[in-house]
PDB file of C-alpha atoms in Angstrom:
ATOM      1  CA  MET A1456     105.698 -49.125 138.735  1.00 66.00           C
ATOM      2  CA  ARG A1457     107.651 -48.374 135.253  1.00 75.00           C
ATOM      3  CA  LYS A1458     106.015 -47.493 132.565  1.00 82.00           C
ATOM      4  CA  LEU A1459     107.593 -49.130 128.863  1.00 89.00           C
ATOM      5  CA  LYS A1460     107.607 -46.135 127.454  1.00 87.00           C
ATOM      6  CA  GLU A1461     111.478 -46.304 129.687  1.00 89.00           C
ATOM      7  CA  ILE A1462     112.664 -49.386 127.629  1.00 90.00           C
ATOM      8  CA  SER A1463     114.073 -48.683 124.863  1.00 87.00           C
ATOM      9  CA  LEU A1464     112.315 -51.573 122.962  1.00 89.00           C
ATOM     10  CA  PHE A1465     109.346 -49.819 123.721  1.00 90.00           C
ATOM     11  CA  SER A1466     110.537 -46.380 122.925  1.00 87.00           C
ATOM     12  CA  THR A1467     109.878 -45.912 119.616  1.00 87.00           C
ATOM     13  CA  LEU A1468     105.757 -46.700 119.966  1.00 89.00           C
ATOM     14  CA  ASP A1469     103.282 -44.035 119.901  1.00 89.00           C
ATOM     15  CA  GLU A1470     101.411 -43.810 122.994  1.00 91.00           C
ATOM     16  CA  GLU A1471      98.267 -45.609 122.006  1.00 90.00           C
ATOM     17  CA  ALA A1472      99.469 -48.229 121.173  1.00 89.00           C
ATOM     18  CA  LEU A1473     101.254 -48.213 123.825  1.00 91.00           C
ATOM     19  CA  ASP A1474      98.330 -47.695 126.354  1.00 91.00           C
ATOM     20  CA  THR A1475      97.073 -50.202 124.624  1.00 91.00           C
ATOM     21  CA  LEU A1476     100.329 -52.696 125.245  1.00 92.00           C
ATOM     22  CA  GLN A1477     100.090 -51.644 129.056  1.00 91.00           C
ATOM     23  CA  SER A1478      96.161 -52.284 129.282  1.00 92.00           C
ATOM     24  CA  ASP A1479      96.682 -55.530 128.383  1.00 93.00           C
ATOM     25  CA  MET A1480      99.993 -56.226 130.193  1.00 95.00           C
ATOM     26  CA  ILE A1481      99.000 -58.216 133.344  1.00 95.00           C
ATOM     27  CA  VAL A1482     101.262 -57.455 136.100  1.00 96.00           C
ATOM     28  CA  HIS A1483     103.165 -59.943 138.918  1.00 96.00           C
ATOM     29  CA  HIS A1484     104.797 -59.332 142.463  1.00 97.00           C
ATOM     30  CA  TYR A1485     106.859 -61.222 143.334  1.00 97.00           C
ATOM     31  CA  LYS A1486     109.492 -62.091 146.663  1.00 97.00           C
ATOM     32  CA  GLN A1487     113.212 -61.714 147.057  1.00 95.00           C
ATOM     33  CA  ASN A1488     114.184 -66.046 145.499  1.00 93.00           C
ATOM     34  CA  SER A1489     111.257 -66.195 143.750  1.00 97.00           C
ATOM     35  CA  ILE A1490     111.454 -68.765 140.000  1.00 96.00           C
ATOM     36  CA  VAL A1491     110.244 -65.933 137.548  1.00 97.00           C
ATOM     37  CA  PHE A1492     111.122 -69.416 135.142  1.00 96.00           C
ATOM     38  CA  PHE A1493     112.908 -72.784 134.750  1.00 95.00           C
ATOM     39  CA  GLU A1494     115.095 -74.047 132.480  1.00 94.00           C
ATOM     40  CA  GLY A1495     114.124 -75.703 129.668  1.00 94.00           C
ATOM     41  CA  ASP A1496     110.287 -74.035 130.086  1.00 95.00           C
ATOM     42  CA  ARG A1497     108.503 -71.653 127.390  1.00 92.00           C
ATOM     43  CA  SER A1498     105.959 -68.744 127.383  1.00 90.00           C
ATOM     44  CA  ILE A1499     103.499 -67.633 125.466  1.00 92.00           C
ATOM     45  CA  TYR A1500     104.704 -64.117 127.158  1.00 95.00           C
ATOM     46  CA  LEU A1501     107.221 -61.274 127.200  1.00 95.00           C
ATOM     47  CA  HIS A1502     108.862 -60.536 130.357  1.00 96.00           C
ATOM     48  CA  ILE A1503     109.569 -57.234 131.326  1.00 95.00           C
ATOM     49  CA  LEU A1504     111.333 -56.534 134.796  1.00 96.00           C
ATOM     50  CA  LEU A1505     109.117 -53.474 136.012  1.00 95.00           C
ATOM     51  CA  GLU A1506     110.497 -53.411 139.655  1.00 95.00           C
ATOM     52  CA  GLY A1507     114.143 -55.259 141.205  1.00 94.00           C
ATOM     53  CA  GLU A1508     117.347 -56.975 140.220  1.00 93.00           C
ATOM     54  CA  VAL A1509     116.443 -60.922 139.037  1.00 95.00           C
ATOM     55  CA  LYS A1510     119.299 -63.301 138.371  1.00 93.00           C
ATOM     56  CA  LEU A1511     120.049 -65.926 135.323  1.00 93.00           C
ATOM     57  CA  TYR A1512     121.682 -69.044 134.916  1.00 92.00           C
ATOM     58  CA  LYS A1513     122.272 -72.989 134.311  1.00 88.00           C
ATOM     59  CA  THR A1514     122.313 -75.673 135.591  1.00 85.00           C
ATOM     60  CA  SER A1515     124.490 -77.980 135.728  1.00 79.00           C
ATOM     61  CA  PRO A1516     123.699 -82.400 135.696  1.00 79.00           C
ATOM     62  CA  LYS A1517     125.492 -81.943 139.634  1.00 76.00           C
ATOM     63  CA  GLY A1518     123.546 -78.886 140.488  1.00 78.00           C
ATOM     64  CA  THR A1519     125.965 -76.347 140.313  1.00 78.00           C
ATOM     65  CA  GLN A1520     124.578 -73.440 139.300  1.00 83.00           C
ATOM     66  CA  ILE A1521     126.257 -71.039 136.553  1.00 84.00           C
ATOM     67  CA  HIS A1522     125.301 -68.162 136.425  1.00 85.00           C
ATOM     68  CA  MET A1523     124.727 -66.472 133.071  1.00 85.00           C
ATOM     69  CA  HIS A1524     123.459 -62.314 133.736  1.00 86.00           C
ATOM     70  CA  ASN A1525     121.528 -60.127 135.768  1.00 89.00           C
ATOM     71  CA  PHE A1526     118.754 -57.827 134.703  1.00 91.00           C
ATOM     72  CA  ILE A1527     117.556 -54.643 136.647  1.00 91.00           C
ATOM     73  CA  ALA A1528     114.795 -52.540 135.712  1.00 92.00           C
ATOM     74  CA  PRO A1529     113.035 -52.036 133.548  1.00 93.00           C
ATOM     75  CA  ASN A1530     114.511 -53.325 131.137  1.00 92.00           C
ATOM     76  CA  VAL A1531     112.414 -56.978 129.134  1.00 94.00           C
ATOM     77  CA  ILE A1532     113.355 -60.699 130.108  1.00 94.00           C
ATOM     78  CA  ALA A1533     114.352 -63.923 128.018  1.00 92.00           C
ATOM     79  CA  LEU A1534     113.829 -61.618 125.096  1.00 91.00           C
ATOM     80  CA  PHE A1535     115.167 -64.425 122.175  1.00 90.00           C
ATOM     81  CA  ALA A1536     113.446 -66.961 123.919  1.00 91.00           C
ATOM     82  CA  ALA A1537     110.036 -64.967 123.571  1.00 90.00           C
ATOM     83  CA  ILE A1538     110.213 -63.812 119.567  1.00 88.00           C
ATOM     84  CA  GLU A1539     111.968 -67.676 118.529  1.00 87.00           C
ATOM     85  CA  GLU A1540     109.136 -69.140 120.677  1.00 88.00           C
ATOM     86  CA  ILE A1541     111.856 -71.313 122.040  1.00 91.00           C
ATOM     87  CA  PRO A1542     112.410 -72.789 125.517  1.00 94.00           C
ATOM     88  CA  PHE A1543     113.803 -70.600 128.240  1.00 93.00           C
ATOM     89  CA  PRO A1544     117.683 -71.544 127.841  1.00 90.00           C
ATOM     90  CA  ALA A1545     118.287 -70.533 131.744  1.00 92.00           C
ATOM     91  CA  THR A1546     115.854 -70.882 134.825  1.00 95.00           C
ATOM     92  CA  CYS A1547     115.338 -66.563 136.340  1.00 96.00           C
ATOM     93  CA  GLU A1548     115.074 -65.247 140.095  1.00 96.00           C
ATOM     94  CA  PHE A1549     114.502 -62.534 141.898  1.00 96.00           C
ATOM     95  CA  VAL A1550     117.821 -61.390 143.198  1.00 92.00           C
ATOM     96  CA  HIS A1551     115.223 -58.879 146.071  1.00 90.00           C
ATOM     97  CA  ASP A1552     111.607 -58.415 145.719  1.00 95.00           C
ATOM     98  CA  GLY A1553     110.298 -56.989 142.752  1.00 96.00           C
ATOM     99  CA  MET A1554     107.831 -56.830 139.813  1.00 96.00           C
ATOM    100  CA  LEU A1555     106.474 -58.154 136.115  1.00 96.00           C
ATOM    101  CA  GLY A1556     104.990 -57.818 133.541  1.00 96.00           C
ATOM    102  CA  LEU A1557     103.926 -60.232 131.487  1.00 96.00           C
ATOM    103  CA  ILE A1558     102.858 -59.358 127.666  1.00 94.00           C
ATOM    104  CA  PRO A1559     101.264 -61.960 125.402  1.00 94.00           C
ATOM    105  CA  LEU A1560     103.257 -62.937 122.391  1.00 93.00           C
ATOM    106  CA  GLU A1561     100.524 -62.306 120.105  1.00 92.00           C
ATOM    107  CA  LYS A1562      99.948 -58.885 120.878  1.00 91.00           C
ATOM    108  CA  ILE A1563     103.937 -57.786 120.272  1.00 91.00           C
ATOM    109  CA  GLN A1564     103.651 -60.051 117.278  1.00 88.00           C
ATOM    110  CA  LEU A1565     101.138 -57.112 115.857  1.00 86.00           C
ATOM    111  CA  TYR A1566     103.871 -54.389 115.980  1.00 88.00           C
ATOM    112  CA  ARG A1567     106.716 -56.113 114.307  1.00 84.00           C
ATOM    113  CA  GLN A1568     105.265 -54.813 111.404  1.00 83.00           C
ATOM    114  CA  ASN A1569     105.630 -51.565 112.484  1.00 85.00           C
ATOM    115  CA  VAL A1570     109.804 -50.282 111.303  1.00 87.00           C
ATOM    116  CA  ASN A1571     110.865 -48.157 113.820  1.00 88.00           C
ATOM    117  CA  PHE A1572     109.862 -50.999 116.951  1.00 88.00           C
ATOM    118  CA  SER A1573     111.568 -54.013 114.820  1.00 87.00           C
ATOM    119  CA  ILE A1574     114.579 -52.352 114.370  1.00 89.00           C
ATOM    120  CA  SER A1575     114.175 -51.613 117.714  1.00 88.00           C
ATOM    121  CA  LEU A1576     113.227 -55.074 118.500  1.00 88.00           C
ATOM    122  CA  SER A1577     117.023 -56.578 116.020  1.00 88.00           C
ATOM    123  CA  SER A1578     119.324 -53.872 118.176  1.00 85.00           C
ATOM    124  CA  ALA A1579     117.843 -55.736 121.237  1.00 85.00           C
ATOM    125  CA  LEU A1580     118.225 -59.202 119.614  1.00 83.00           C
ATOM    126  CA  SER A1581     121.270 -58.045 118.544  1.00 83.00           C
ATOM    127  CA  LYS A1582     122.787 -57.216 121.881  1.00 80.00           C
ATOM    128  CA  ARG A1583     121.339 -60.171 123.786  1.00 79.00           C
ATOM    129  CA  MET A1584     123.855 -61.800 121.279  1.00 77.00           C
ATOM    130  CA  LYS A1585     126.707 -60.282 122.029  1.00 78.00           C
ATOM    131  CA  MET A1586     125.829 -60.738 125.487  1.00 74.00           C
ATOM    132  CA  LEU A1587     125.807 -64.368 125.016  1.00 73.00           C
ATOM    133  CA  SER A1588     128.322 -64.417 123.888  1.00 71.00           C
ATOM    134  CA  ASN A1589     130.364 -62.384 126.400  1.00 75.00           C
ATOM    135  CA  VAL A1590     129.572 -64.660 128.641  1.00 73.00           C
ATOM    136  CA  PHE A1591     130.359 -67.376 126.792  1.00 73.00           C
ATOM    137  CA  HIS A1592     134.129 -66.207 126.271  1.00 70.00           C
ATOM    138  CA  LYS A1593     134.578 -65.303 130.063  1.00 74.00           C
ATOM    139  CA  GLU A1594     133.170 -68.671 131.247  1.00 75.00           C
ATOM    140  CA  THR A1595     135.342 -70.463 128.852  1.00 78.00           C
ATOM    141  CA  ILE A1596     138.625 -68.300 128.341  1.00 84.00           C
ATOM    142  CA  PHE A1597     139.633 -66.059 131.863  1.00 87.00           C
ATOM    143  CA  THR A1598     140.360 -67.686 134.210  1.00 90.00           C
ATOM    144  CA  SER A1599     139.441 -66.920 137.970  1.00 91.00           C
ATOM    145  CA  GLU A1600     141.904 -64.119 138.274  1.00 93.00           C
ATOM    146  CA  ALA A1601     140.809 -62.868 134.944  1.00 91.00           C
ATOM    147  CA  LYS A1602     137.208 -62.998 136.205  1.00 89.00           C
ATOM    148  CA  ILE A1603     137.189 -60.950 139.450  1.00 93.00           C
ATOM    149  CA  ALA A1604     140.382 -58.206 137.614  1.00 93.00           C
ATOM    150  CA  ASP A1605     137.420 -57.432 134.718  1.00 90.00           C
ATOM    151  CA  MET A1606     134.250 -57.469 137.700  1.00 89.00           C
ATOM    152  CA  LEU A1607     136.808 -55.022 138.855  1.00 93.00           C
ATOM    153  CA  LEU A1608     137.147 -52.498 136.157  1.00 91.00           C
ATOM    154  CA  HIS A1609     133.867 -52.543 134.807  1.00 86.00           C
ATOM    155  CA  ASN A1610     131.686 -53.111 137.406  1.00 85.00           C
ATOM    156  CA  THR A1611     133.912 -52.130 140.390  1.00 87.00           C
ATOM    157  CA  SER A1612     130.378 -50.827 142.476  1.00 82.00           C
ATOM    158  CA  VAL A1613     129.041 -54.684 142.993  1.00 82.00           C
ATOM    159  CA  PHE A1614     131.483 -55.493 145.554  1.00 86.00           C
ATOM    160  CA  SER A1615     130.198 -52.557 147.628  1.00 81.00           C
ATOM    161  CA  CYS A1616     126.479 -54.088 147.506  1.00 77.00           C
ATOM    162  CA  CYS A1617     127.324 -57.321 147.256  1.00 78.00           C
ATOM    163  CA  LYS A1618     128.111 -59.809 149.396  1.00 83.00           C
ATOM    164  CA  ASN A1619     131.099 -62.383 148.096  1.00 87.00           C
ATOM    165  CA  ASN A1620     129.374 -64.914 148.286  1.00 85.00           C
ATOM    166  CA  GLU A1621     126.873 -63.144 145.920  1.00 82.00           C
ATOM    167  CA  ILE A1622     129.517 -61.330 143.723  1.00 87.00           C
ATOM    168  CA  ALA A1623     131.560 -65.504 144.059  1.00 87.00           C
ATOM    169  CA  SER A1624     127.891 -66.578 142.368  1.00 82.00           C
ATOM    170  CA  ILE A1625     128.341 -63.822 139.791  1.00 82.00           C
ATOM    171  CA  LEU A1626     131.625 -65.059 139.183  1.00 87.00           C
ATOM    172  CA  ASN A1627     130.610 -68.809 138.805  1.00 83.00           C
ATOM    173  CA  MET A1628     133.438 -69.357 141.259  1.00 87.00           C
ATOM    174  CA  THR A1629     133.522 -70.735 145.207  1.00 88.00           C
ATOM    175  CA  PRO A1630     133.354 -67.622 147.523  1.00 89.00           C
ATOM    176  CA  GLU A1631     137.253 -68.795 148.635  1.00 93.00           C
ATOM    177  CA  THR A1632     139.021 -68.398 145.138  1.00 93.00           C
ATOM    178  CA  LEU A1633     137.452 -65.389 145.016  1.00 93.00           C
ATOM    179  CA  SER A1634     138.287 -64.749 148.656  1.00 93.00           C
ATOM    180  CA  ARG A1635     142.618 -65.587 147.725  1.00 93.00           C
ATOM    181  CA  ILE A1636     142.801 -63.867 145.106  1.00 94.00           C
ATOM    182  CA  LEU A1637     141.288 -60.253 146.055  1.00 94.00           C
ATOM    183  CA  SER A1638     143.918 -61.237 148.753  1.00 93.00           C
ATOM    184  CA  LYS A1639     146.640 -61.071 146.155  1.00 92.00           C
ATOM    185  CA  LEU A1640     145.540 -58.412 144.472  1.00 94.00           C
ATOM    186  CA  LYS A1641     145.793 -56.149 147.999  1.00 93.00           C
ATOM    187  CA  LYS A1642     148.920 -58.119 148.309  1.00 92.00           C
ATOM    188  CA  LYS A1643     150.088 -56.586 145.116  1.00 91.00           C
ATOM    189  CA  LYS A1644     149.377 -53.434 145.955  1.00 92.00           C
ATOM    190  CA  LEU A1645     146.410 -52.851 142.425  1.00 94.00           C
ATOM    191  CA  ILE A1646     143.590 -52.908 144.898  1.00 94.00           C
ATOM    192  CA  SER A1647     142.869 -52.021 148.026  1.00 93.00           C
ATOM    193  CA  ILE A1648     139.208 -52.244 150.158  1.00 89.00           C
ATOM    194  CA  LYS A1649     138.241 -50.904 153.558  1.00 87.00           C
ATOM    195  CA  LYS A1650     134.330 -51.079 155.119  1.00 79.00           C
ATOM    196  CA  HIS A1651     133.198 -52.768 150.993  1.00 79.00           C
ATOM    197  CA  VAL A1652     134.934 -50.359 149.188  1.00 86.00           C
ATOM    198  CA  VAL A1653     137.179 -50.541 146.894  1.00 90.00           C
ATOM    199  CA  THR A1654     140.199 -48.432 145.143  1.00 92.00           C
ATOM    200  CA  LEU A1655     141.532 -49.722 141.916  1.00 94.00           C
ATOM    201  CA  HIS A1656     145.317 -48.623 142.463  1.00 94.00           C
ATOM    202  CA  ASN A1657     146.876 -50.052 138.654  1.00 93.00           C
ATOM    203  CA  LYS A1658     144.416 -50.108 136.289  1.00 93.00           C
ATOM    204  CA  ILE A1659     146.953 -51.298 133.702  1.00 93.00           C
ATOM    205  CA  ALA A1660     148.509 -54.327 135.931  1.00 93.00           C
ATOM    206  CA  LEU A1661     144.814 -55.429 136.167  1.00 93.00           C
ATOM    207  CA  GLN A1662     144.262 -54.882 132.647  1.00 93.00           C
ATOM    208  CA  LYS A1663     147.403 -56.835 132.167  1.00 92.00           C
ATOM    209  CA  VAL A1664     145.718 -59.807 134.686  1.00 92.00           C
ATOM    210  CA  ILE A1665     142.570 -59.976 132.283  1.00 90.00           C
ATOM    211  CA  GLU A1666     144.895 -59.986 128.570  1.00 90.00           C
ATOM    212  CA  THR A1667     147.980 -62.877 130.514  1.00 91.00           C
ATOM    213  CA  ASN A1668     144.471 -64.427 132.513  1.00 86.00           C
ATOM    214  CA  ALA A1669     147.367 -64.760 135.299  1.00 87.00           C
ATOM    215  CA  ILE A1670     148.470 -62.157 138.073  1.00 82.00           C
ATOM    216  CA  GLU A1671     152.506 -61.791 137.456  1.00 75.00           C
ATOM    217  CA  ILE A1672     154.420 -63.562 140.595  1.00 62.00           C
ATOM    218  CA  GLU A1673     157.485 -61.532 141.051  1.00 56.00           C
TER     219      GLU A1673
END
C-alpha cells in the first residue's frame, strides 16, 4: 500500500505527523466500476487514492457522462471540494480494482498551521484549478479533431493501454467519431497505428490541428 509521504501534498510533514495521519486513515478496497462518491455528495473526509485509477465525470440532464479527469495512485481526489467543504462537483468511479484511504478533515485542519504544509496545499489547489481550466477550455473550445490531436501529442500512451470506447469516453465523443478522425489522420500520414501502438509522423501538423481546430483538406 502507498504511503502518504509519496504524495506531494504531505511530503513536507515530519515523520510523526505522517504516522499520525496514516493511523487516522480508514482504508477501503474497491472493485472496478465501483462508485466512490456521486456528484452533489458531501464528505467529512479527504479522499486519498492509494492504489489503482479513478475517473471523475459529470452527468448531463440526459444522463450522458461528461469526462472531467482521471487520477492515478498515489493522489488526492476532490481536494478543493474537501478543503472548502462543498458538494463534490463530479462523480468518482474506479476504472480498475483499487484502494482508497479516508482521512477525517478535522485531522487535516490541524496541520494547516504548518507553514510548509499550507504552501503545499496552496500549490496543490492551484494545480487543480489549472486542471479544471484546461478541461473547460478543451470542452468549450476544442473540436473533436483538436481534442484527439492534443491527446496524441501529450498522452499517446493512452492508445496502447485503453480500448477505443474508453478513449472516446475520456474525450467525450462517440467511438465512431474517434475512429473516423483517426482514419483521417492516418490517411493524411500524420500518424500510423499498428497493434494499438501509435506512431506520430508529423507533430507540427498535429499541433496545427489543435491551433486551427480542424484537419486541413487538400
